[in-house]
XYZ file of C-alpha atoms in Angstrom:
774
model
C 1.625 33.327 -100.183
C 4.203 30.506 -99.801
C 2.871 28.356 -102.688
C 5.623 26.376 -104.370
C 5.363 24.419 -107.657
C 7.461 21.699 -109.177
C 9.156 24.240 -111.448
C 10.430 26.091 -108.389
C 11.481 23.158 -106.273
C 11.988 20.320 -108.765
C 15.739 20.717 -108.959
C 16.041 20.474 -105.206
C 14.060 17.196 -105.114
C 16.028 15.293 -107.775
C 18.211 13.529 -105.220
C 15.110 12.538 -103.235
C 13.280 11.179 -106.320
C 16.298 9.380 -107.703
C 16.559 7.204 -104.573
C 12.929 5.971 -104.677
C 10.747 3.742 -106.839
C 7.310 5.327 -106.479
C 5.624 2.262 -107.995
C 6.615 0.427 -104.805
C 6.705 3.043 -102.055
C 3.764 5.194 -100.959
C 6.003 8.131 -100.118
C 4.940 11.368 -101.885
C 6.650 12.092 -105.201
C 6.744 15.819 -104.639
C 5.414 16.497 -108.150
C 2.253 18.301 -106.995
C 2.048 21.877 -105.837
C 1.324 22.274 -102.140
C -0.609 25.312 -100.955
C 0.690 26.388 -97.580
C -0.896 29.832 -97.559
C -3.102 28.918 -94.575
C -0.084 28.108 -92.433
C 0.820 31.109 -90.269
C 4.482 30.107 -90.068
C 6.747 27.561 -91.766
C 6.288 24.047 -90.429
C 8.697 21.579 -88.932
C 8.167 17.857 -88.515
C 9.986 15.085 -86.641
C 9.329 11.554 -87.872
C 10.165 8.386 -85.959
C 11.827 6.169 -88.564
C 12.207 2.441 -87.842
C 14.691 1.665 -90.616
C 17.709 -0.621 -90.230
C 18.255 1.256 -86.999
C 15.782 3.496 -85.224
C 16.413 7.197 -85.846
C 14.468 10.445 -86.032
C 14.116 12.609 -89.144
C 14.146 16.334 -88.362
C 12.698 18.502 -91.171
C 12.294 22.283 -91.578
C 10.135 23.882 -94.266
C 12.268 26.265 -96.343
C 12.123 27.439 -99.961
C 9.310 25.063 -100.902
C 10.947 21.888 -99.568
C 11.736 20.264 -96.231
C 15.374 20.708 -95.254
C 16.146 17.367 -93.578
C 18.539 15.866 -91.045
C 18.683 12.303 -89.652
C 19.152 12.408 -85.863
C 20.187 8.920 -84.602
C 19.311 9.545 -80.931
C 16.538 12.033 -81.553
C 16.238 15.603 -80.227
C 17.062 16.076 -76.547
C 15.417 18.577 -74.214
C 18.601 18.764 -72.152
C 20.686 21.781 -73.260
C 23.840 19.863 -72.288
C 23.196 17.190 -74.937
C 24.662 17.713 -78.416
C 22.826 15.351 -80.752
C 24.463 14.330 -84.032
C 22.283 15.413 -87.005
C 23.297 14.178 -90.460
C 22.055 16.382 -93.284
C 20.257 14.371 -95.977
C 18.468 15.202 -99.210
C 15.629 17.720 -99.265
C 12.124 16.212 -99.037
C 8.860 17.485 -100.576
C 6.495 19.542 -98.421
C 3.775 16.860 -98.410
C 6.242 14.475 -96.765
C 5.383 16.365 -93.556
C 2.074 14.459 -93.510
C 3.539 11.059 -94.415
C 3.086 8.009 -92.180
C 3.355 4.425 -93.322
C 5.643 1.541 -94.202
C 8.460 1.863 -96.733
C 8.696 -1.651 -98.267
C 11.699 -3.959 -97.972
C 14.339 -3.299 -100.606
C 13.469 0.359 -100.872
C 15.602 3.227 -99.586
C 14.909 3.732 -95.872
C 12.761 0.577 -95.607
C 10.738 0.436 -92.393
C 7.914 2.152 -90.569
C 7.587 5.922 -90.369
C 5.487 7.590 -87.640
C 4.633 11.195 -86.898
C 6.595 11.966 -83.722
C 6.115 15.732 -83.541
C 4.956 18.568 -85.733
C 4.517 22.291 -85.311
C 5.723 25.706 -86.400
C 9.290 26.937 -86.640
C 10.420 30.549 -86.643
C 13.509 31.053 -88.821
C 15.747 34.102 -88.382
C 15.617 36.851 -91.048
C 19.062 35.821 -92.341
C 18.270 32.090 -92.393
C 20.136 31.430 -95.669
C 23.251 33.231 -94.498
C 23.221 31.295 -91.213
C 22.868 27.977 -93.054
C 25.772 28.885 -95.321
C 27.960 29.709 -92.303
C 26.899 26.454 -90.615
C 25.161 27.915 -87.535
C 21.358 28.202 -87.560
C 19.456 29.531 -84.543
C 15.673 29.183 -84.545
C 12.568 28.691 -82.387
C 10.161 25.728 -82.366
C 6.565 25.649 -81.191
C 5.113 22.139 -81.201
C 3.558 19.467 -79.009
C 6.821 17.862 -77.930
C 9.498 20.370 -78.848
C 9.476 24.058 -78.026
C 11.795 26.926 -77.268
C 15.081 27.971 -78.845
C 17.269 25.520 -80.790
C 20.593 25.516 -82.585
C 21.979 23.563 -85.562
C 25.789 23.762 -85.820
C 27.842 22.188 -88.612
C 30.792 20.235 -87.252
C 34.356 20.677 -88.516
C 35.225 16.988 -88.620
C 37.299 16.467 -91.751
C 35.452 16.507 -95.054
C 32.068 15.422 -93.664
C 30.213 18.602 -94.515
C 26.837 17.001 -93.794
C 27.362 16.470 -90.069
C 25.673 18.914 -87.702
C 24.833 19.059 -84.007
C 21.253 19.686 -82.836
C 21.171 21.460 -79.468
C 18.360 22.852 -77.371
C 19.251 26.297 -76.052
C 18.830 27.154 -72.386
C 15.646 29.189 -71.974
C 16.254 32.685 -70.645
C 13.482 32.129 -68.117
C 13.904 28.969 -66.112
C 11.028 26.552 -66.221
C 9.381 26.400 -62.807
C 8.657 23.275 -60.841
C 5.098 22.760 -59.711
C 4.799 22.824 -55.901
C 1.524 21.498 -54.509
C 0.280 21.706 -50.918
C 0.991 18.423 -49.103
C -1.400 17.401 -46.301
C 0.791 17.308 -43.176
C 1.824 14.291 -41.167
C 0.120 14.394 -37.765
C 1.054 12.876 -34.427
C -1.155 10.296 -32.734
C -1.957 10.915 -29.056
C -0.589 8.177 -26.752
C -0.351 7.722 -22.996
C 3.425 7.217 -22.691
C 6.365 8.073 -24.980
C 8.110 5.226 -26.845
C 11.604 4.070 -25.948
C 14.522 2.687 -27.955
C 17.231 3.654 -30.408
C 14.745 3.862 -33.270
C 13.088 6.974 -31.799
C 13.962 10.652 -31.453
C 12.046 13.175 -29.366
C 11.157 16.829 -30.017
C 9.350 19.621 -28.197
C 5.651 19.912 -29.007
C 5.118 23.519 -30.032
C 1.960 25.413 -29.141
C 1.353 27.436 -32.280
C 0.149 27.240 -35.876
C 1.315 24.431 -38.162
C 2.734 26.062 -41.293
C 4.079 24.613 -44.533
C 6.549 26.892 -46.353
C 6.948 26.746 -50.138
C 10.162 28.340 -51.440
C 10.557 28.840 -55.178
C 12.526 31.279 -57.360
C 13.243 33.526 -54.379
C 9.593 33.796 -53.271
C 7.930 32.234 -50.220
C 4.329 31.146 -49.665
C 3.075 29.978 -46.268
C 0.188 27.501 -45.994
C -1.889 26.464 -42.985
C -2.463 22.817 -42.103
C -5.631 22.843 -44.221
C -4.034 24.367 -47.305
C -5.040 28.009 -46.785
C -2.610 30.731 -47.848
C -1.380 32.444 -44.675
C 1.561 34.315 -46.207
C 0.033 37.686 -45.395
C -0.744 36.658 -41.794
C 2.905 35.778 -41.213
C 4.580 38.168 -43.648
C 7.502 38.744 -41.259
C 8.290 35.011 -41.393
C 8.060 34.958 -45.192
C 10.424 37.933 -45.474
C 12.934 36.270 -43.157
C 13.222 33.201 -45.408
C 15.779 34.569 -47.861
C 16.897 31.535 -49.850
C 18.988 31.671 -53.047
C 16.842 31.768 -56.195
C 17.994 28.300 -57.278
C 16.458 26.684 -54.159
C 13.042 25.051 -54.500
C 11.790 23.496 -51.274
C 8.831 22.610 -49.048
C 9.402 22.900 -45.301
C 7.184 21.795 -42.429
C 7.126 23.538 -39.074
C 5.238 25.612 -36.509
C 4.893 29.375 -36.082
C 4.882 30.375 -32.398
C 4.944 33.453 -30.162
C 8.015 33.268 -27.948
C 8.656 35.842 -25.243
C 12.039 37.207 -24.058
C 12.048 34.532 -21.331
C 11.739 31.778 -23.944
C 8.155 30.962 -23.028
C 5.826 29.987 -25.888
C 2.308 31.420 -25.511
C -0.578 30.515 -27.816
C -2.862 33.281 -26.489
C -0.129 35.833 -27.184
C 0.127 34.424 -30.702
C -3.589 35.050 -31.155
C -3.233 38.598 -29.853
C -0.285 39.326 -32.140
C -2.330 38.209 -35.163
C -5.199 40.505 -34.191
C -2.817 43.419 -33.616
C -0.640 42.552 -36.629
C 2.365 42.599 -34.312
C 5.126 40.223 -35.432
C 7.864 41.180 -32.959
C 7.959 37.815 -31.180
C 6.968 35.449 -34.027
C 9.331 32.552 -34.762
C 9.138 29.663 -37.235
C 10.458 26.364 -35.860
C 11.123 24.082 -38.840
C 11.190 20.356 -38.146
C 10.888 18.587 -41.507
C 11.871 18.772 -45.176
C 9.349 17.480 -47.717
C 10.848 18.567 -51.022
C 14.147 19.967 -52.258
C 15.266 20.800 -55.794
C 13.222 18.254 -57.750
C 13.528 15.517 -55.155
C 10.629 14.274 -53.054
C 12.212 14.054 -49.598
C 9.121 12.396 -48.131
C 10.589 9.201 -49.571
C 13.727 9.513 -47.447
C 13.970 8.397 -43.797
C 13.529 11.076 -41.137
C 17.201 11.070 -40.114
C 18.211 12.018 -43.682
C 15.509 14.696 -43.921
C 16.589 16.287 -40.645
C 20.266 16.308 -41.650
C 19.555 18.019 -44.978
C 17.089 20.416 -43.336
C 19.660 21.602 -40.801
C 22.085 22.466 -43.629
C 19.321 24.359 -45.417
C 18.317 26.421 -42.380
C 21.946 27.438 -41.834
C 21.859 29.136 -45.242
C 19.165 31.523 -44.004
C 20.866 32.471 -40.742
C 17.912 34.540 -39.525
C 16.771 34.758 -35.904
C 13.104 34.228 -36.843
C 13.782 30.868 -38.542
C 14.852 28.116 -36.161
C 15.806 24.500 -36.757
C 13.801 22.291 -34.382
C 16.291 20.155 -32.506
C 15.641 16.479 -31.856
C 17.000 14.426 -28.975
C 17.997 10.771 -28.984
C 17.440 10.159 -25.257
C 15.025 8.300 -23.017
C 11.477 9.234 -23.991
C 10.328 9.056 -20.399
C 13.108 11.376 -19.179
C 12.572 13.850 -22.021
C 8.837 13.956 -21.316
C 9.407 14.564 -17.601
C 11.856 17.412 -18.329
C 9.487 19.025 -20.858
C 6.593 19.026 -18.394
C 8.820 20.419 -15.616
C 9.567 23.414 -17.857
C 5.866 24.071 -18.440
C 5.896 22.926 -22.070
C 2.820 21.582 -23.827
C 4.314 18.111 -24.354
C 6.618 16.154 -26.653
C 6.446 14.521 -30.078
C 8.324 11.261 -30.656
C 9.265 10.239 -34.193
C 10.552 7.007 -35.672
C 14.041 7.709 -37.003
C 13.870 5.635 -40.185
C 10.243 6.377 -41.100
C 9.152 8.155 -44.267
C 6.925 11.244 -44.252
C 3.291 10.178 -44.613
C 0.309 12.543 -44.582
C -2.261 11.936 -41.833
C -1.920 10.206 -38.460
C 0.078 7.017 -37.962
C 2.249 5.331 -35.367
C 5.514 6.787 -36.703
C 4.756 10.142 -35.025
C 3.196 10.088 -31.551
C 2.578 12.848 -29.015
C 2.296 12.884 -25.238
C 0.792 15.980 -23.577
C 1.894 17.386 -20.247
C -1.628 18.655 -19.610
C -4.975 17.991 -21.158
C -5.992 20.407 -23.864
C -7.635 20.207 -27.243
C -9.944 22.052 -29.640
C -13.711 22.369 -29.165
C -16.527 23.696 -31.322
C -18.389 26.708 -29.906
C -22.148 26.061 -30.039
C -23.455 28.934 -27.908
C -22.860 31.313 -25.025
C -24.566 32.442 -21.814
C -25.507 35.920 -20.594
C -22.919 37.707 -18.411
C -23.492 38.057 -14.679
C -22.446 40.686 -12.178
C -19.917 43.156 -13.579
C -19.030 40.867 -16.498
C -19.740 42.199 -19.964
C -20.197 40.464 -23.326
C -20.941 36.874 -22.297
C -20.650 34.631 -19.273
C -19.299 31.373 -20.745
C -18.873 29.625 -24.079
C -20.743 26.336 -24.644
C -18.433 23.714 -26.111
C -18.860 20.517 -28.041
C -17.104 17.761 -30.021
C -18.371 15.762 -32.973
C -19.349 12.149 -32.489
C -20.283 10.235 -35.651
C -21.196 13.469 -37.371
C -23.337 14.854 -34.500
C -22.259 17.569 -32.075
C -22.072 16.401 -28.436
C -22.169 18.958 -25.622
C -18.915 18.839 -23.568
C -19.345 21.668 -21.056
C -18.604 25.363 -20.798
C -15.585 27.579 -20.322
C -15.764 30.939 -18.546
C -12.158 31.676 -17.549
C -9.052 32.654 -19.484
C -10.495 35.827 -21.048
C -9.547 39.459 -20.676
C -11.934 42.361 -21.357
C -10.705 43.053 -24.901
C -10.810 39.382 -25.833
C -14.414 39.068 -24.627
C -15.412 42.073 -26.779
C -13.678 40.620 -29.868
C -15.240 37.175 -29.428
C -18.711 38.630 -28.734
C -18.633 40.443 -32.104
C -17.862 37.165 -33.861
C -20.606 35.330 -31.966
C -23.280 37.902 -32.799
C -22.662 37.417 -36.519
C -23.443 33.679 -36.370
C -26.350 33.602 -33.862
C -29.177 31.190 -34.641
C -32.433 30.146 -32.945
C -31.764 26.417 -33.047
C -29.313 24.520 -30.831
C -26.453 22.905 -32.815
C -26.000 20.234 -30.123
C -27.551 16.895 -31.095
C -26.329 14.965 -28.028
C -26.702 16.090 -24.386
C -27.770 19.631 -25.353
C -28.026 22.005 -22.346
C -31.624 22.870 -21.502
C -31.158 26.019 -19.368
C -32.803 29.310 -20.285
C -31.092 32.425 -21.527
C -28.671 30.585 -23.805
C -27.712 32.140 -27.140
C -27.132 29.498 -29.819
C -24.623 30.021 -32.609
C -23.822 28.187 -35.783
C -20.954 25.709 -35.144
C -18.352 27.716 -37.067
C -15.832 28.829 -34.410
C -13.190 26.608 -32.798
C -11.684 27.260 -29.349
C -8.573 25.723 -27.821
C -9.186 24.854 -24.169
C -6.987 23.440 -21.397
C -8.649 21.338 -18.647
C -7.810 18.977 -15.815
C -9.781 15.884 -16.886
C -12.901 14.433 -18.479
C -15.687 13.574 -15.995
C -17.619 10.313 -16.130
C -20.505 12.053 -17.935
C -18.105 13.379 -20.624
C -17.827 16.949 -19.316
C -14.739 19.122 -18.938
C -13.380 19.743 -15.453
C -11.644 23.087 -14.687
C -11.491 24.325 -18.313
C -9.464 27.434 -19.251
C -9.817 29.244 -22.580
C -6.549 29.388 -24.588
C -7.627 31.056 -27.817
C -9.605 30.756 -31.048
C -8.226 28.578 -33.832
C -8.860 29.346 -37.476
C -6.663 26.597 -38.921
C -8.937 23.632 -38.098
C -12.386 22.998 -39.616
C -15.083 22.548 -36.941
C -16.347 19.282 -38.442
C -12.954 17.673 -37.741
C -13.088 18.349 -33.999
C -13.543 15.099 -32.035
C -12.584 14.012 -28.536
C -8.882 13.139 -28.463
C -8.220 9.806 -26.809
C -4.747 8.382 -26.127
C -4.291 5.143 -28.045
C -2.626 2.195 -26.430
C -0.731 -0.395 -28.491
C -3.156 -3.009 -29.747
C -3.152 -6.217 -31.755
C -3.920 -5.258 -35.340
C -4.523 -8.707 -36.842
C -7.438 -11.063 -36.489
C -6.719 -14.801 -36.865
C -2.930 -14.277 -36.786
C -2.290 -18.059 -36.896
C -4.184 -18.558 -40.142
C -1.993 -20.341 -42.707
C -1.313 -18.315 -45.863
C 1.423 -20.505 -47.425
C 0.563 -24.138 -46.667
C 3.773 -25.835 -47.867
C 5.969 -23.590 -45.728
C 3.399 -23.287 -42.913
C 3.688 -19.498 -43.038
C 0.963 -17.694 -41.102
C -0.839 -14.410 -41.537
C 1.186 -12.988 -38.619
C 4.455 -13.995 -40.324
C 3.388 -12.332 -43.570
C 2.502 -9.156 -41.632
C 5.846 -9.355 -39.828
C 7.631 -9.622 -43.197
C 5.941 -6.464 -44.473
C 6.741 -4.646 -41.219
C 10.426 -5.535 -41.615
C 10.623 -4.411 -45.250
C 8.424 -1.331 -44.709
C 11.315 1.137 -44.840
C 12.243 -0.145 -48.327
C 8.873 -0.949 -49.863
C 6.934 2.140 -48.708
C 8.714 4.665 -50.977
C 7.539 2.579 -53.938
C 3.919 1.971 -52.895
C 2.716 4.830 -50.704
C 0.321 7.272 -52.383
C 0.224 5.117 -55.537
C -3.050 3.643 -56.841
C -3.022 -0.063 -55.975
C -4.273 -3.316 -57.441
C -4.134 -6.092 -54.859
C -3.983 -9.862 -55.121
C -6.014 -11.060 -52.134
C -5.910 -14.637 -50.873
C -8.088 -14.663 -47.707
C -8.045 -18.473 -47.600
C -4.337 -18.837 -48.379
C -2.421 -19.110 -51.633
C -2.950 -22.851 -52.041
C -6.763 -22.453 -52.036
C -6.642 -21.292 -55.686
C -9.177 -18.619 -54.836
C -6.950 -15.554 -55.056
C -8.401 -12.551 -56.851
C -7.614 -8.959 -57.826
C -9.091 -6.065 -55.821
C -8.888 -2.448 -57.017
C -11.740 -0.644 -55.238
C -13.025 -0.012 -51.727
C -15.444 -2.528 -50.248
C -17.238 -3.109 -46.974
C -15.092 -4.412 -44.122
C -11.844 -2.951 -45.440
C -9.408 -1.896 -42.646
C -9.363 1.846 -41.930
C -5.566 1.963 -42.399
C -6.068 1.395 -46.150
C -6.646 4.737 -47.820
C -9.003 5.612 -50.678
C -9.323 8.375 -53.253
C -11.749 9.320 -56.000
C -10.732 7.890 -59.375
C -12.545 8.618 -62.613
C -12.980 5.472 -64.700
C -14.848 6.029 -67.952
C -17.992 7.928 -66.934
C -18.086 7.143 -63.200
C -16.158 7.942 -60.042
C -14.935 4.992 -57.988
C -13.116 4.701 -54.672
C -9.645 3.431 -55.559
C -7.111 2.107 -53.035
C -3.811 3.433 -51.724
C -1.773 3.394 -48.500
C 0.242 6.091 -46.731
C 2.270 4.345 -44.032
C 3.334 1.082 -42.380
C -0.082 0.606 -40.799
C -1.501 0.471 -44.303
C 0.813 -2.429 -45.155
C -0.380 -4.355 -42.107
C -3.965 -3.455 -43.004
C -3.468 -4.999 -46.444
C -2.320 -8.266 -44.840
C -5.282 -8.174 -42.439
C -7.477 -7.963 -45.544
C -5.870 -11.080 -47.012
C -3.483 -9.318 -49.418
C -0.370 -11.115 -50.616
C 0.650 -9.173 -53.735
C 0.740 -5.364 -54.088
C 0.692 -3.997 -57.638
C 1.060 -0.267 -58.281
C 0.320 2.264 -60.986
C 3.316 4.185 -62.324
C 2.167 7.436 -60.677
C 1.121 8.945 -57.346
C -2.626 9.408 -56.937
C -2.161 13.162 -56.387
C -0.820 13.362 -59.976
C -2.960 10.677 -61.551
C -2.385 11.905 -65.132
C 1.385 12.297 -64.775
C 3.347 9.017 -64.514
C 6.792 9.094 -62.888
C 8.301 5.730 -63.814
C 8.440 3.134 -66.581
C 8.527 -0.600 -65.845
C 9.800 -2.890 -68.609
C 9.034 -6.576 -68.078
C 11.165 -9.273 -69.729
C 8.879 -12.304 -69.724
C 10.432 -15.514 -71.118
C 8.383 -17.905 -73.239
C 8.847 -21.701 -73.345
C 12.362 -22.836 -74.188
C 14.167 -19.646 -73.025
C 17.138 -20.024 -70.686
C 17.746 -17.805 -67.665
C 20.982 -16.496 -69.196
C 18.983 -15.250 -72.179
C 16.652 -13.363 -69.836
C 19.686 -11.775 -68.161
C 21.055 -10.722 -71.540
C 17.714 -9.122 -72.424
C 17.754 -6.956 -69.284
C 21.333 -5.869 -69.967
C 20.392 -5.127 -73.597
C 17.835 -2.669 -72.255
C 20.384 -1.215 -69.836
C 22.783 -0.495 -72.695
C 20.055 1.475 -74.503
C 19.179 3.422 -71.367
C 22.837 4.132 -70.614
C 23.158 5.574 -74.096
C 20.144 7.802 -73.396
C 21.695 8.798 -70.046
C 18.691 7.451 -68.140
C 19.378 5.747 -64.837
C 17.639 2.410 -64.444
C 17.093 -0.145 -61.703
C 16.429 -3.860 -61.868
C 14.537 -6.426 -59.813
C 13.695 -10.102 -60.015
C 9.958 -10.347 -60.625
C 9.511 -13.231 -58.203
C 7.855 -15.093 -61.086
C 9.660 -15.929 -64.341
C 11.257 -12.708 -65.528
C 13.128 -9.501 -64.796
C 11.783 -5.972 -64.435
C 13.712 -2.829 -65.357
C 12.487 0.392 -63.697
C 13.144 3.857 -65.142
C 12.245 6.793 -62.822
C 11.722 10.274 -64.289
C 10.087 13.631 -63.631
C 6.228 13.529 -63.652
C 5.945 15.907 -66.598
C 4.402 13.810 -69.374
C 1.071 12.265 -70.344
C 0.316 8.549 -70.246
C 0.278 8.414 -74.047
C 3.708 10.040 -74.272
C 5.206 7.665 -71.729
C 3.661 4.546 -73.227
C 4.918 5.540 -76.690
C 8.400 6.054 -75.248
C 8.272 2.632 -73.548
C 7.132 1.042 -76.795
C 10.039 2.631 -78.678
C 12.454 1.161 -76.111
C 10.898 -2.284 -76.481
C 10.985 -2.129 -80.263
C 14.640 -1.138 -80.297
C 15.419 -4.255 -78.219
C 13.331 -6.333 -80.614
C 15.069 -4.846 -83.657
C 18.465 -5.878 -82.304
C 17.495 -9.561 -82.070
C 14.105 -10.277 -83.700
C 14.831 -13.997 -83.406
C 14.997 -13.684 -79.615
C 12.724 -10.776 -78.631
C 9.095 -9.969 -79.424
C 6.880 -6.996 -78.530
C 3.649 -8.681 -79.632
C 1.918 -10.337 -76.683
C 0.483 -13.177 -78.813
C 1.396 -16.510 -77.183
C 2.037 -18.233 -80.521
C 4.926 -15.829 -81.185
C 6.575 -16.348 -77.803
C 7.997 -19.848 -78.273
C 11.740 -19.593 -77.480
C 11.422 -15.799 -77.315
C 11.262 -13.168 -74.619
C 8.211 -10.902 -74.555
C 9.415 -7.334 -73.989
C 6.305 -6.110 -72.198
C 5.909 -2.339 -72.430
C 2.122 -2.521 -71.901
C 2.523 -2.033 -68.133
C 3.039 1.666 -68.812
C -0.434 2.770 -69.825
C -3.002 4.464 -67.596
C -4.431 1.899 -65.180
C -1.781 -0.746 -65.886
C 0.189 -2.036 -62.897
C 3.374 -3.900 -61.987
C 4.362 -5.893 -58.909
C 5.918 -3.634 -56.276
C 9.575 -4.048 -55.214
C 10.037 -6.310 -52.140
C 6.512 -7.673 -52.560
C 5.595 -11.327 -51.933
C 4.053 -13.348 -54.761
C 0.887 -15.431 -54.336
C 2.276 -18.861 -55.145
C 2.420 -22.268 -53.478
C 5.721 -21.261 -51.879
C 6.893 -17.745 -51.118
C 8.916 -15.721 -53.586
C 9.859 -12.056 -53.518
C 10.122 -9.365 -56.197
C 13.661 -8.503 -55.118
C 15.510 -5.309 -56.144
C 19.200 -5.868 -56.930
C 22.190 -4.013 -58.264
C 23.088 -4.812 -61.849
C 26.176 -6.601 -60.572
C 24.080 -8.726 -58.204
C 21.675 -9.548 -61.047
C 24.535 -11.225 -62.960
C 24.920 -13.699 -60.114
C 21.281 -14.851 -59.969
C 19.951 -18.171 -61.245
C 16.179 -17.615 -61.380
C 13.512 -14.939 -61.031
C 12.080 -16.621 -57.916
C 15.447 -17.110 -56.251
C 14.429 -15.310 -53.045
C 11.816 -16.870 -50.805
C 10.583 -14.946 -47.771
C 13.186 -16.314 -45.343
C 16.111 -15.765 -47.697
C 14.897 -12.260 -48.551
C 14.826 -11.245 -44.884
C 18.297 -12.710 -44.318
C 19.583 -10.940 -47.445
C 18.149 -7.594 -46.325
C 19.654 -8.028 -42.882
C 23.152 -8.750 -44.206
C 23.441 -6.393 -47.171
C 25.483 -3.244 -46.753
C 23.347 -0.772 -48.687
C 20.072 -0.427 -50.543
C 20.628 -1.160 -54.273
C 17.828 1.291 -55.094
C 18.908 4.033 -52.662
C 19.215 6.612 -55.474
C 15.891 5.750 -57.111
C 14.186 9.018 -56.150
C 17.291 11.236 -56.198
C 17.059 13.880 -58.951
C 14.965 11.922 -61.457
C 15.693 13.118 -65.019
C 13.467 14.279 -67.832
C 12.799 11.833 -70.669
C 14.655 12.536 -73.922
C 12.634 13.431 -77.030
C 9.494 14.266 -75.016
C 8.255 17.824 -74.584
C 6.496 19.055 -71.480
């Protein structure tokens, strides 16, 4: 039993009690015994102490008291950081539960909050280690965990100065890799031309996403199924160093000695478990060592991918070359060599799941997938079946598209017949144009066939079809007739005026968002959105916020299920440039985003601090406020980025790893705001009350809670005249004169003339947040 009484610990608390007037402060006196017998291990506590300067009090239960250190910058989770820890007087055990305000005039005056609490595991020779000035121990709490070290410094006569250091864990913490729905190419009639496009061979195989982590490889199909065992030879060939974490995108194919790629041979090799001719052509890099490469342009992804593939140097793993040539010439050459077709990709586009106009494909011959809905009896010497009955889905109903009876060998017919017999049914699955002949065997629509054919007839039947193989990587319900899409006008009423004073039209607003797409998309795609819509123009004073799906919304705007209180709602997001144009078509002017991606809705990845000036505040004072925040963040070794809000103030963005809860992040943002306020309480305020904001700047940290939003970088503002939320370098910020300095025309000219993106490193190796535990 670790019960301690005043007689045992009183001497050790004299310094603590001498400094305090307990008739004024509510801090515990330490005169009562505290029974800690129910505690399985000694406790530690970290208290956030807003005294003259913010600091953190680190306390360890030992010998009936709390051994205490004041840590000015707080504990850091980075093993490279050595945080100064000043040893102070011992505190009573019940101080571990203390929260409250120490009154003015008293020792340590200010607010004290519980920041973290948990168990600590001292070494057997804890007293000897303390005497020598080097204490190693383990923490297990909500924020802090793992092995830690307190080391007394040897700086002169200051015996009370220590360093608090987190030790490197023996086992590295693993990054979480999730399956990413692949980007898909849209079928078009002719390949695009121009310097903005590159062209690649269209492979006839299985789309595979490779996840590499800690020396292991997992392979995933296009629908997120684990196919590592199916392609074990490919997985074994991908021998990356253990420190590489990556997600690659590519295609597994069967390639013969003559270089010919054969999908039917790929099917046969899977059945026979023969991997002799399997190759993995890798054409994109989605993730590498804590950086989301989807947010980089294609040319950068390809360059980094080529370096990565060189490290493997294995004949089974190939880098998919791209060619910056005439699309028409490349297509003609591909078809002459008997290839399936080509894929053309926009060079500066980001990686976006789903189909969009940044990846397009042109096929040398017609072929696509079909659902098998039945089969006919064999005739003559044929065994098994005569032909497969094929269909495609049309508005959720299966339409009959014809039959295929060629392209099979004897063994293939036997294998397919076994599969068909298992799913036979008495009812036809075809809801449109079902064949009415006798002797047909119906099957449940569960199998998918790939079929080549010469053309579609006028009655929507296949002409001269040839069976290519069964596909198990595509769900039957997704199989529809593929139609090449021609370029089309995406806006209705393009001449409608959105900004009356400048006579700026809907088409001009859409054109602006097209031109800034390469810069704005990394900051808005896949994030939950709140939109300011002005369908009748900004001067109509009828603008309103929109957060959920509604009837008539363009298809290019994405949705996802979002739990709000006790119900599920369809929230909004976008994935690509078409989504931006779709937002404009829907009357959107402003785009506000959550501080997370919708795939990780409970894990924010950025903080946005808003410096909002009240009446009587000069622009220079707003600039000073932003730089005050930068000095704090520099001290914490957190990179930060700034932008003009396009309204009255300045925003400071802080990117970080998505490892923490909303409550943790909001508390961290609040602590940052309060430190700014503490430096100049006459100038800054963290209370949003309007009566307190006269001649002060509101340091708004409230944008960092779940569901809160901030205006996106490069976004237009819904005002009488255009203004832009413009990202700048900190040096460029010094030269500005107002938050709405950039109108639409000046912003476009600025973007055209500037040499580099001031936020180009925003997503490069985002750090962890100090003081917060994962």
